[in-house]
XYZ file of C-alpha atoms in Angstrom:
709
model
C 0.000 0.000 0.000
C 1.413 3.405 -0.953
C 1.494 6.609 1.029
C -1.224 8.053 -1.128
C -3.512 5.151 -0.236
C -2.846 5.690 3.470
C -3.592 9.353 3.155
C -6.829 8.597 1.345
C -7.819 6.273 4.196
C -6.925 8.791 6.955
C -10.323 10.439 6.691
C -12.092 7.275 7.723
C -9.814 6.588 10.761
C -9.412 8.146 14.122
C -6.038 9.535 13.326
C -5.358 11.050 16.716
C -5.893 7.890 18.707
C -4.141 5.774 16.165
C -1.056 7.954 16.155
C -1.048 8.167 19.937
C -1.242 4.439 20.347
C 1.317 3.941 17.675
C 3.720 6.304 19.372
C 3.316 4.618 22.724
C 3.560 1.214 21.189
C 6.723 2.039 19.383
C 8.335 3.212 22.635
C 7.320 0.429 24.887
C 7.421 -2.411 22.450
C 10.345 -4.864 22.913
C 9.301 -7.782 20.785
C 9.314 -8.180 17.042
C 7.605 -5.383 15.237
C 6.269 -4.895 11.851
C 6.360 -1.129 12.140
C 9.015 1.208 13.294
C 11.972 3.155 12.136
C 14.059 0.055 11.878
C 11.644 -1.681 9.552
C 11.541 -1.310 5.880
C 8.357 0.192 4.607
C 6.359 -2.190 2.537
C 4.989 0.465 0.275
C 8.378 1.606 -1.337
C 8.642 0.256 -4.909
C 12.301 0.905 -5.275
C 15.167 0.098 -2.992
C 17.034 3.353 -3.303
C 13.929 5.340 -2.524
C 13.201 3.045 0.414
C 16.594 3.691 1.919
C 16.202 7.410 1.564
C 12.764 7.314 3.136
C 14.067 5.054 5.939
C 16.761 7.487 6.801
C 14.310 10.341 6.913
C 11.845 8.351 9.032
C 14.599 7.274 11.408
C 15.721 10.842 11.817
C 12.168 11.905 12.508
C 11.712 9.069 15.025
C 14.882 10.043 16.748
C 13.618 13.563 17.116
C 10.320 12.252 18.476
C 12.193 10.074 20.971
C 14.176 13.076 22.046
C 10.999 15.004 22.564
C 9.519 12.135 24.511
C 12.549 11.977 26.811
C 12.357 15.674 27.385
C 8.730 15.295 28.389
C 9.616 12.470 30.762
C 12.367 14.481 32.371
C 10.122 17.507 32.803
C 9.167 18.155 36.508
C 5.655 18.902 35.672
C 5.251 15.576 34.073
C 3.698 12.967 36.303
C 5.349 9.730 36.904
C 5.001 6.932 34.618
C 1.968 4.993 35.108
C -0.248 2.942 33.070
C -2.783 5.080 31.273
C -5.299 2.434 31.371
C -4.912 1.956 35.047
C -5.044 5.621 35.683
C -8.084 5.974 33.671
C -9.885 3.301 35.443
C -8.434 4.043 38.875
C -9.488 7.611 38.977
C -12.875 8.560 37.936
C -12.360 12.265 38.502
C -10.002 13.827 36.096
C -6.912 15.414 37.574
C -5.459 18.721 36.445
C -2.265 17.154 35.579
C -4.126 14.519 33.717
C -5.919 17.203 31.891
C -2.663 18.912 31.152
C -1.161 15.628 30.106
C -4.190 14.940 28.043
C -4.026 18.404 26.550
C -0.314 17.951 26.006
C -0.936 14.632 24.454
C -3.588 16.126 22.299
C -1.248 18.967 21.451
C 1.521 16.483 20.894
C -0.820 14.387 18.846
C -1.807 17.368 16.847
C 1.807 18.376 16.454
C 2.724 14.837 15.552
C -0.177 14.639 13.252
C 0.770 17.987 11.841
C 4.380 16.907 11.634
C 3.425 13.608 10.096
C 1.180 15.406 7.677
C 3.970 17.812 6.956
C 6.390 14.945 6.537
C 3.826 13.051 4.526
C 3.334 16.146 2.424
C 7.083 16.441 1.987
C 7.278 12.751 1.212
C 4.400 13.149 -1.154
C 6.092 16.095 -2.784
C 9.375 14.210 -2.913
C 7.497 11.216 -4.191
C 5.840 13.417 -6.798
C 9.148 15.075 -7.575
C 10.787 11.658 -7.775
C 7.961 10.384 -9.897
C 8.240 13.484 -12.048
C 11.976 13.037 -12.198
C 11.489 9.358 -12.916
C 8.868 10.195 -15.481
C 11.138 12.881 -16.853
C 14.021 10.404 -16.968
C 11.753 7.846 -18.507
C 10.466 10.493 -20.864
C 14.035 11.545 -21.569
C 15.006 7.919 -22.075
C 11.896 7.429 -24.148
C 12.602 10.611 -26.035
C 16.210 9.573 -26.373
C 15.099 6.160 -27.540
C 12.586 7.814 -29.828
C 15.254 10.159 -31.020
C 17.607 7.260 -31.513
C 14.847 5.370 -33.287
C 13.957 8.465 -35.219
C 17.632 9.037 -35.920
C 17.966 5.457 -37.019
C 14.755 5.775 -39.014
C 15.965 9.087 -40.352
C 19.336 7.581 -41.150
C 17.674 4.649 -42.848
C 15.354 7.043 -44.646
C 18.269 9.265 -45.600
C 20.123 6.179 -46.715
C 17.108 5.023 -48.689
C 16.642 8.524 -50.115
C 20.329 8.661 -50.950
C 20.090 5.256 -52.560
C 16.959 6.356 -54.404
C 18.644 9.594 -55.471
C 21.669 7.624 -56.566
C 19.435 5.227 -58.457
C 17.534 8.161 -59.930
C 20.746 9.890 -60.900
C 21.985 6.618 -62.354
C 18.713 6.161 -64.210
C 18.840 9.776 -65.413
C 22.434 9.314 -66.463
C 21.581 6.068 -68.212
C 18.524 7.731 -69.756
C 20.661 10.646 -70.904
C 23.207 8.231 -72.282
C 20.449 6.313 -74.047
C 18.962 9.575 -75.311
C 22.366 10.708 -76.571
C 22.939 7.327 -78.172
C 19.450 7.400 -79.639
C 19.912 10.948 -80.880
C 23.304 10.149 -82.370
C 21.878 6.967 -83.876
C 18.918 8.928 -85.261
C 21.269 11.519 -86.716
C 23.424 8.755 -88.128
C 20.319 7.018 -89.443
C 19.105 10.292 -90.945
C 22.460 10.920 -92.591
C 22.574 7.359 -93.833
C 18.995 7.673 -95.034
C 19.845 10.844 -96.916
C 22.906 9.192 -98.415
C 20.967 6.112 -99.439
C 18.125 8.316 -100.738
C 20.567 10.238 -102.921
C 21.988 6.969 -104.170
C 18.462 5.659 -104.750
C 17.564 8.809 -106.684
C 20.654 8.471 -108.850
C 20.091 4.755 -109.302
C 16.415 5.215 -110.184
C 17.214 8.018 -112.623
C 19.779 5.863 -114.406
C 17.458 2.869 -114.263
C 14.609 4.928 -115.765
C 16.899 6.283 -118.479
C 17.994 2.776 -119.423
C 14.406 1.494 -119.258
C 13.144 4.381 -121.377
C 15.912 3.731 -123.864
C 15.017 0.041 -124.003
C 11.290 0.762 -124.314
C 11.976 2.972 -127.310
C 13.375 -0.110 -129.033
C 11.512 -3.136 -130.291
C 11.637 -6.466 -128.520
C 13.858 -8.112 -131.120
C 16.486 -5.397 -130.839
C 16.569 -5.704 -127.056
C 16.881 -9.488 -127.238
C 19.564 -9.422 -129.917
C 21.652 -6.452 -128.770
C 21.437 -6.415 -125.008
C 19.737 -9.532 -123.623
C 22.627 -10.253 -121.240
C 22.818 -6.608 -120.184
C 19.072 -6.589 -119.599
C 19.323 -9.580 -117.265
C 22.213 -7.903 -115.504
C 20.097 -4.760 -115.138
C 17.207 -6.722 -113.605
C 19.545 -8.505 -111.180
C 21.144 -5.197 -110.245
C 17.706 -3.661 -109.618
C 16.698 -6.606 -107.435
C 19.934 -6.432 -105.439
C 19.487 -2.699 -104.915
C 15.886 -3.244 -103.769
C 17.119 -5.924 -101.355
C 19.668 -3.441 -100.007
C 16.919 -0.856 -99.493
C 14.709 -3.483 -97.831
C 17.533 -4.457 -95.476
C 18.115 -0.800 -94.658
C 14.412 -0.244 -93.904
C 14.031 -3.379 -91.765
C 17.222 -2.802 -89.787
C 16.140 0.738 -88.937
C 17.981 2.422 -86.109
C 19.342 -0.826 -84.728
C 22.166 -0.650 -87.231
C 25.517 0.629 -85.980
C 27.846 3.066 -87.668
C 29.923 0.475 -89.493
C 26.818 -1.118 -90.970
C 25.526 2.298 -92.074
C 28.807 3.012 -93.795
C 28.731 -0.425 -95.371
C 25.191 0.170 -96.688
C 26.108 3.576 -98.115
C 29.230 2.168 -99.745
C 27.177 -0.651 -101.241
C 24.615 1.868 -102.539
C 27.410 3.962 -104.058
C 28.836 0.811 -105.612
C 25.436 0.022 -107.115
C 25.256 3.550 -108.580
C 28.744 3.153 -110.037
C 27.775 -0.259 -111.451
C 24.594 1.054 -113.080
C 26.597 3.941 -114.584
C 28.973 1.425 -116.100
C 25.994 -0.655 -117.192
C 24.442 2.359 -118.905
C 27.691 2.991 -120.752
C 27.757 -0.686 -121.751
C 24.155 -0.422 -122.937
C 24.966 2.645 -125.022
C 28.093 0.981 -126.377
C 26.257 -2.250 -127.223
C 23.372 -0.363 -128.788
C 25.771 1.811 -130.737
C 27.552 -1.290 -132.020
C 24.228 -2.906 -132.806
C 23.073 0.287 -134.493
C 26.259 0.356 -136.501
C 25.702 -3.286 -137.379
C 22.094 -2.565 -138.368
C 23.157 0.459 -140.360
C 25.771 -1.645 -142.087
C 23.144 -4.250 -142.861
C 20.758 -1.566 -144.074
C 23.550 -0.060 -146.145
C 24.326 -3.438 -147.654
C 20.648 -4.034 -148.277
C 20.361 -0.586 -149.804
C 23.393 -1.317 -151.981
C 21.872 -4.613 -153.030
C 18.578 -2.915 -153.737
C 20.387 -0.168 -155.612
C 22.339 -2.719 -157.620
C 19.158 -4.664 -158.291
C 17.444 -1.431 -159.264
C 20.330 -0.483 -161.536
C 20.291 -3.964 -163.060
C 16.567 -3.718 -163.603
C 16.966 -0.225 -165.053
C 19.745 -1.510 -167.312
C 17.622 -4.415 -168.446
C 14.695 -2.078 -168.939
C 16.933 0.275 -170.881
C 18.238 -2.543 -173.052
C 14.710 -3.755 -173.604
C 13.599 -0.246 -174.511
C 16.611 0.126 -176.810
C 15.801 -3.166 -178.530
C 12.190 -2.169 -178.847
C 13.221 1.226 -180.153
C 15.595 -0.393 -182.634
C 12.874 -2.714 -183.826
C 10.468 0.177 -184.190
C 13.084 2.210 -186.035
C 13.809 -0.789 -188.252
C 10.129 -1.199 -189.040
C 9.813 2.506 -189.758
C 12.908 2.319 -191.975
C 11.480 -0.607 -193.876
C 8.171 1.187 -194.264
C 9.997 4.314 -195.454
C 12.079 2.252 -197.866
C 9.001 0.507 -199.184
C 7.231 3.823 -199.547
C 10.279 5.344 -201.229
C 10.500 2.366 -203.558
C 6.823 2.636 -204.381
C 7.182 6.378 -204.997
C 10.261 5.711 -207.163
C 8.416 3.131 -209.156
C 5.494 5.488 -209.544
C 7.800 8.268 -210.665
C 9.599 5.934 -213.042
C 6.337 4.761 -214.419
C 5.283 8.330 -214.967
C 8.594 9.209 -216.601
C 8.334 6.173 -218.841
C 4.872 7.159 -219.813
C 6.003 10.731 -220.577
C 9.027 9.427 -222.476
C 6.954 7.039 -224.451
C 4.568 9.830 -225.220
C 7.531 12.014 -226.362
C 9.603 9.138 -227.835
C 12.498 9.359 -225.223
C 14.012 6.252 -223.516
C 15.046 6.696 -219.763
C 18.415 5.390 -218.364
C 18.417 2.408 -216.056
C 17.918 3.127 -212.303
C 20.243 1.621 -209.621
C 18.343 -0.138 -206.785
C 20.309 -0.888 -203.631
C 20.355 -4.317 -201.945
C 17.486 -4.488 -199.439
C 19.425 -6.862 -197.165
C 21.822 -4.073 -196.091
C 19.049 -1.778 -194.788
C 18.544 -3.446 -191.427
C 22.241 -3.226 -190.735
C 22.216 0.488 -191.439
C 19.122 1.018 -189.283
C 20.582 -1.016 -186.472
C 23.778 0.961 -186.603
C 21.835 4.175 -186.514
C 19.787 2.924 -183.617
C 22.893 1.750 -181.706
C 24.583 5.061 -182.236
C 21.801 6.949 -180.417
C 23.001 7.911 -176.858
C 21.107 6.562 -173.845
C 18.921 8.948 -171.855
C 20.998 11.177 -169.527
C 21.176 10.132 -165.868
C 19.354 12.215 -163.312
C 21.189 15.258 -162.006
C 23.236 14.767 -158.854
C 20.935 16.453 -156.326
C 20.004 15.341 -152.777
C 16.776 13.550 -152.011
C 15.342 16.752 -150.494
C 15.570 18.720 -153.712
C 17.086 21.704 -151.808
C 20.571 23.120 -151.799
C 21.483 24.618 -148.397
C 22.375 28.280 -148.493
C 23.964 28.416 -145.017
C 25.055 26.093 -142.247
C 23.053 28.131 -139.711
C 19.710 28.890 -141.384
C 18.164 28.653 -144.830
C 17.529 32.091 -146.418
C 13.814 31.416 -146.866
C 13.428 30.431 -143.217
C 15.471 33.431 -142.138
C 13.201 35.729 -144.150
C 10.125 34.126 -142.531
C 11.690 34.477 -139.089
C 12.512 38.143 -139.699
C 8.976 38.806 -140.929
C 7.167 37.476 -137.859
C 9.813 38.935 -135.552
C 9.242 42.373 -137.089
C 5.484 42.011 -136.495
C 6.140 40.996 -132.895
C 8.402 43.997 -132.250
C 5.856 46.293 -133.868
C 3.113 45.046 -131.542
C 5.376 45.410 -128.520
C 6.128 49.017 -129.404
C 2.453 49.778 -129.974
C 1.285 48.546 -126.543
C 4.013 50.313 -124.522
C 1.755 53.246 -123.539
C -0.773 50.811 -122.084
C 1.861 48.620 -120.482
C 3.743 51.457 -118.772
C 0.779 53.510 -117.567
C 0.428 52.990 -113.810
C -3.134 54.297 -113.865
C -4.131 51.336 -116.036
C -2.463 48.709 -113.862
C -5.778 47.378 -112.549
C -7.173 47.177 -116.065
C -4.130 45.194 -117.230
C -4.535 42.849 -114.263
C -8.209 42.284 -115.090
C -7.315 41.538 -118.727
C -4.765 38.992 -117.568
C -7.356 37.309 -115.326
C -9.914 37.256 -118.124
C -7.412 35.299 -120.265
C -5.581 33.191 -117.696
C -8.603 31.581 -116.014
C -10.108 29.923 -119.119
C -6.694 29.260 -120.690
C -5.406 27.385 -117.643
C -8.566 25.254 -117.655
C -8.107 24.025 -121.269
C -8.099 20.222 -121.449
C -9.604 17.380 -123.457
C -11.972 16.278 -120.694
C -14.927 16.649 -123.056
C -15.797 18.637 -126.203
C -18.143 20.842 -124.173
C -15.418 21.696 -121.674
C -13.001 22.666 -124.465
C -15.704 24.643 -126.257
C -16.635 26.624 -123.134
C -13.077 27.706 -122.379
C -12.413 28.654 -125.989
C -15.631 30.701 -126.126
C -14.592 32.637 -123.010
C -11.309 33.664 -124.664
C -12.751 34.384 -128.107
C -15.794 36.267 -126.776
C -13.470 38.515 -124.797
C -11.596 39.351 -128.039
C -14.968 40.000 -129.711
C -15.688 42.750 -127.205
C -18.123 40.976 -124.924
C -17.972 42.055 -121.264
C -16.278 39.799 -118.712
C -16.936 40.049 -114.978
C -13.712 40.050 -112.929
C -13.789 40.592 -109.160
C -17.269 42.145 -109.246
C -16.093 44.451 -112.023
C -17.096 44.202 -115.683
C -14.461 44.919 -118.344
C -14.231 44.649 -122.127
C -11.374 44.614 -124.578
C -12.797 47.798 -126.108
C -12.196 49.813 -122.937
C -8.806 50.856 -124.336
C -7.710 51.161 -127.990
C -4.463 49.230 -127.354
C -6.059 46.457 -125.299
C -6.584 44.150 -128.296
C -2.896 44.076 -129.288
C -1.891 43.837 -125.629
C -4.168 40.805 -125.096
C -2.914 39.162 -128.326
C 0.630 39.331 -126.976
C -0.569 38.170 -123.581
C -2.502 35.111 -124.776
C 0.297 34.036 -127.155
C 2.852 34.275 -124.348
C 0.565 32.366 -122.012
C 0.189 29.503 -124.507
C 3.975 29.263 -124.884
C 4.435 29.258 -121.101
C 2.336 26.073 -120.897
C 5.261 24.210 -122.504
C 7.357 24.371 -119.337
C 4.509 23.736 -116.890
C 1.997 21.166 -118.091
C 3.182 20.023 -121.547
C 6.764 19.148 -120.589
C 5.498 16.756 -117.903
C 2.295 15.633 -119.682
C 2.765 15.314 -123.467
C -0.941 14.636 -124.088
C -1.840 18.105 -122.796
C -0.308 19.673 -125.933
C -3.136 18.581 -128.253
C -6.115 20.483 -126.711
C -3.910 23.595 -126.484
C -2.890 23.109 -130.130
C -6.514 22.801 -131.258
C -7.456 26.063 -129.519
C -4.334 27.778 -130.929
C -5.216 26.726 -134.508
C -8.811 27.883 -134.071
C -7.726 31.286 -132.758
C -5.157 31.441 -135.578
C -7.947 31.166 -138.179
C -10.182 33.696 -136.452
C -7.373 36.088 -135.432
C -4.614 35.852 -138.104
C -2.143 38.109 -136.255
C -2.315 35.801 -133.247
C -0.660 32.946 -135.170
C 2.363 35.021 -136.160
C 2.751 36.412 -132.644
C 2.513 32.869 -131.250
C 5.284 31.720 -133.614
C 7.376 34.751 -132.626
C 7.181 33.705 -128.956
C 7.982 30.077 -129.884
C 11.025 31.103 -131.954
C 12.139 33.450 -129.197
C 12.177 30.568 -126.696
C 13.618 28.060 -129.194
C 15.172 29.411 -132.433
C 15.826 25.768 -133.427
C 12.158 25.553 -134.428
C 12.820 27.975 -137.344
C 15.293 26.054 -137.698
C 17.966 28.622 -136.906
C 21.211 27.767 -135.105
C 22.270 31.241 -134.035
C 26.088 31.477 -134.276
C 28.199 32.842 -131.462
C 29.880 36.141 -132.259
C 33.461 36.800 -131.357
C 32.544 39.544 -128.874
C 29.946 37.386 -127.084
C 30.592 35.553 -123.842
C 29.353 32.015 -123.322
C 26.615 33.229 -120.985
C 25.401 35.816 -123.489
C 25.357 33.256 -126.276
C 23.433 30.709 -124.205
C 20.829 33.377 -123.461
C 20.362 33.970 -127.194
C 19.529 30.295 -127.795
C 16.950 30.137 -125.003
C 18.770 29.645 -121.706
C 17.272 31.499 -118.735
C 18.728 33.176 -115.673
C 17.558 32.293 -112.159
C 16.790 34.767 -109.366
C 20.419 34.459 -108.270
C 21.512 35.510 -111.794
C 22.685 31.963 -112.554
C 22.112 30.079 -115.800
C 19.669 27.193 -115.605
C 20.946 23.640 -115.729
C 21.122 21.837 -119.104
C 18.576 19.196 -118.122
C 15.984 21.875 -117.287
C 16.758 23.629 -120.565
C 16.345 20.391 -122.535
C 13.083 19.655 -120.731
C 11.673 23.053 -121.747
C 12.920 22.619 -125.331
C 11.166 19.238 -125.423
C 7.912 20.860 -124.306
C 8.252 23.551 -126.998
C 8.880 20.916 -129.688
C 5.827 18.956 -128.533
C 3.553 21.988 -128.762
C 5.046 22.987 -132.139
C 4.447 19.475 -133.525
C 0.952 19.382 -131.999
C 0.042 22.686 -133.714
C 1.250 21.251 -137.039
C -0.745 18.008 -136.780
C -3.862 18.938 -134.742
C -6.961 20.178 -136.600
C -8.879 23.217 -135.441
C -12.576 23.440 -134.682
C -14.478 21.900 -137.583
C -16.991 24.757 -137.878
C -14.390 27.416 -138.721
C -13.277 26.424 -142.220
C -9.935 24.775 -143.164
C -8.500 22.430 -140.590
C -4.955 23.853 -140.625
C -3.341 27.255 -140.909
C 0.055 25.744 -140.172
C -0.233 22.254 -141.638
C 1.855 19.151 -142.128
C 3.959 20.736 -144.864
C 5.553 22.848 -142.121
C 6.738 19.654 -140.444
C 8.293 18.475 -143.742
C 9.845 21.893 -144.236
C 11.288 21.858 -140.714
C 12.849 18.387 -141.105
C 14.214 19.234 -144.556
C 15.948 22.380 -143.308
C 16.953 21.016 -139.905
C 19.186 18.324 -141.392
C 21.034 21.026 -143.334
C 21.965 23.306 -140.432
C 24.886 22.763 -138.114
C 23.886 20.403 -135.238
C 24.328 21.156 -131.550
C 25.044 18.541 -128.835
C 21.954 17.034 -127.160
C 19.569 19.757 -128.442
C 19.528 18.674 -132.099
C 19.037 14.977 -131.312
C 16.336 15.741 -128.711
C 14.305 17.981 -131.058
C 14.712 15.610 -134.028
C 13.542 12.625 -131.974
C 10.566 14.568 -130.555
C 9.452 15.740 -134.014
C 9.728 12.254 -135.522
C 7.895 10.751 -132.565
C 4.956 13.175 -132.907
C 4.805 13.827 -136.680
C 6.187 10.537 -138.036
C 2.855 8.719 -138.306
C 1.105 11.487 -140.283
C 4.117 12.281 -142.457
C 4.659 8.629 -143.386
C 0.979 8.278 -144.245
C 0.999 11.517 -146.274
C 4.392 11.500 -148.036
C 5.053 7.779 -148.232
C 8.323 6.867 -150.021
C 9.581 10.431 -149.978
C 9.435 10.409 -146.182
C 11.270 7.067 -146.128
C 13.985 8.642 -148.307
C 14.176 11.489 -145.819
C 14.600 9.025 -142.939
C 17.342 7.203 -144.872
C 19.073 10.503 -145.536
C 18.919 11.331 -141.819
C 20.381 7.934 -140.968
C 23.143 7.847 -143.543
C 24.149 11.528 -143.713
C 22.829 13.484 -140.734
C 23.649 10.976 -137.958
C 27.359 10.742 -138.970
C 27.484 14.529 -139.071
C 25.798 14.673 -135.641
C 28.273 12.130 -134.230
C 31.080 14.620 -134.795
C 29.431 16.934 -132.232
C 27.389 14.655 -129.974
C 28.056 11.293 -128.335
C 25.448 11.478 -125.582
C 22.297 9.552 -124.810
C 19.899 11.581 -127.038
C 21.989 10.826 -130.137
C 22.038 7.102 -129.320
C 18.285 7.057 -128.740
C 17.766 8.858 -132.056
C 19.820 6.186 -133.797
C 17.776 3.461 -132.151
C 14.414 4.969 -133.015
C 15.472 5.553 -136.620
C 16.665 1.966 -136.959
C 13.401 0.753 -135.448
C 11.260 2.866 -137.830
C 13.183 1.740 -140.901
C 13.246 -1.890 -139.828
C 9.524 -2.058 -138.997
C 8.560 0.224 -141.907
C 6.073 2.071 -139.730
C 5.838 4.743 -137.036
C 3.147 4.354 -134.333
C 0.763 7.222 -133.763
C 1.401 9.254 -130.654
C -1.139 8.925 -127.828
C -3.508 11.737 -126.908
C -4.234 13.027 -130.435
C -7.701 14.568 -130.707
C -9.927 12.694 -133.169
C -11.241 14.605 -136.217
C -14.308 16.677 -135.375
C -13.681 16.406 -131.624
C -15.383 19.750 -130.998
């Protein structure tokens, strides 16, 4: 039981009597005790605290004993006697007893007060100890908590550090992977660009070879380049396999593999270049072989023809000799009959006059045929034909024929005249909006021209022609007519002719079939507006003087750049000359439109079908083979003209056109070989050999049928 429990129970006890009896008992008791200063309290939970409390209690007991002794030694204190006895022996209270009783009560109160004080002190000490103990426990607990927290914090810090390290490692690895990925992507991109360039070069060469082979017949390809063709197919398959491997490998390929792929692609490009040269060489040899065969065949035919002509001549000479012999015999018989008749008359006159006539000498009739035959044999044979070329023309110049130069100068003078006339309209800033509206009125229907249907072509033509007829056109909510200005008609003629020519480098050069609807509209406008045709030709000859044909010579004071500009080369925005392949592409488009204008009929309801007919194509070919050739350009234009006009010219001119083709093969191609050894010249040789071998030229696709609109 603790001190607190005792204190709680003090209210229910008679504390005074209990303490008094306890004090007396502790003094007088000699036997074993369970209470006293020498006994350990049973309520102390800890030994150290018990000892401290014991010492305090012993000290207090000693003081109480001292006080008790003092009381005993006091004179006023009665002698020791038994309280119980005294109580029962004396019924009347004594003064001393009262004093003793009062002293005892006072002592009891003081003891009680002292005990309470001591108990309060003990309680306070106990509370302080408990607080201290609790504080120590709390400190220990806090220390343990702090240690646990520190350990937890250390473990957390360690975990965080490990996590941060792992995160930094992951970030570093991620950065390394990103750098590797980025470098691999860059490497892949560079390799892709390199392979793409190689693929572009390979495909361009492959298309050139394929186009060259398609221009030939199947027999020529099988005879001249069957092995090369198989090699080309194998090379194309190997290159496609390389591209497939490159696409499937993707970015998993390392640098060495990329370099290996690019080197392989470059090797394929080099191989196909060599293969193209082999193709050209083989085809050239085959062409030479074919030409030699054709030459031998032509010689045989010529010899056969000469033999036939000789036999025919001999037969005619024999027939003529026989006829002359018969005529001579008839003349001799007639002369003999006349001589006999004259003789008879003379004899009759002589007989009538009595005169006898002398005898008449008559030659031997057997010698007459010999004389007639000799006379017939002495007659010279008919003179051979004059030594002229198969064209019937003698070239006046190596650059241009005089008649073509005069025609060129005529239309060029008309073009310059029109340009000078429209300058006031073209330079007037106040009329800028009107010029823009005129351009829109022409450009919108002209750009829409196509052979989709006859109605579509008719509608676009009517929009252009009605504008030239003075009908109003609504442009941007504004109505204009060509009669709004006196120079507008000439200005629009120049504008529409230039716009037609500009189609050669946009739509016609990439789509050859687009030339025929444009050509039909051009021919129809040419019939209805005669000046338009000459202005159109002026623009065509300005872009390509070879269509005259006119090979403009380079003057001594001209630079190469200036000369190239005179024959149609253009300058870019950076003041650089265009590349030759772009120039040849535009020249091809111009030749296609020029040939389409020659062969395409106009609208059937406007009179004659052609203002610039097929004879212009014959005239161009006849003069073109007489002017000095230029590398690539001459072969390209010749091949384009034959490809487009060959069918109609063969059907129209027949054997004369075949003679022209033979002349081109035997005379013009050797002359061209002195200036040109490129692909266009080889393709021209192949197409000529094909035409002459097959004795036909296929009709070009996209030609408008007669009466289309």
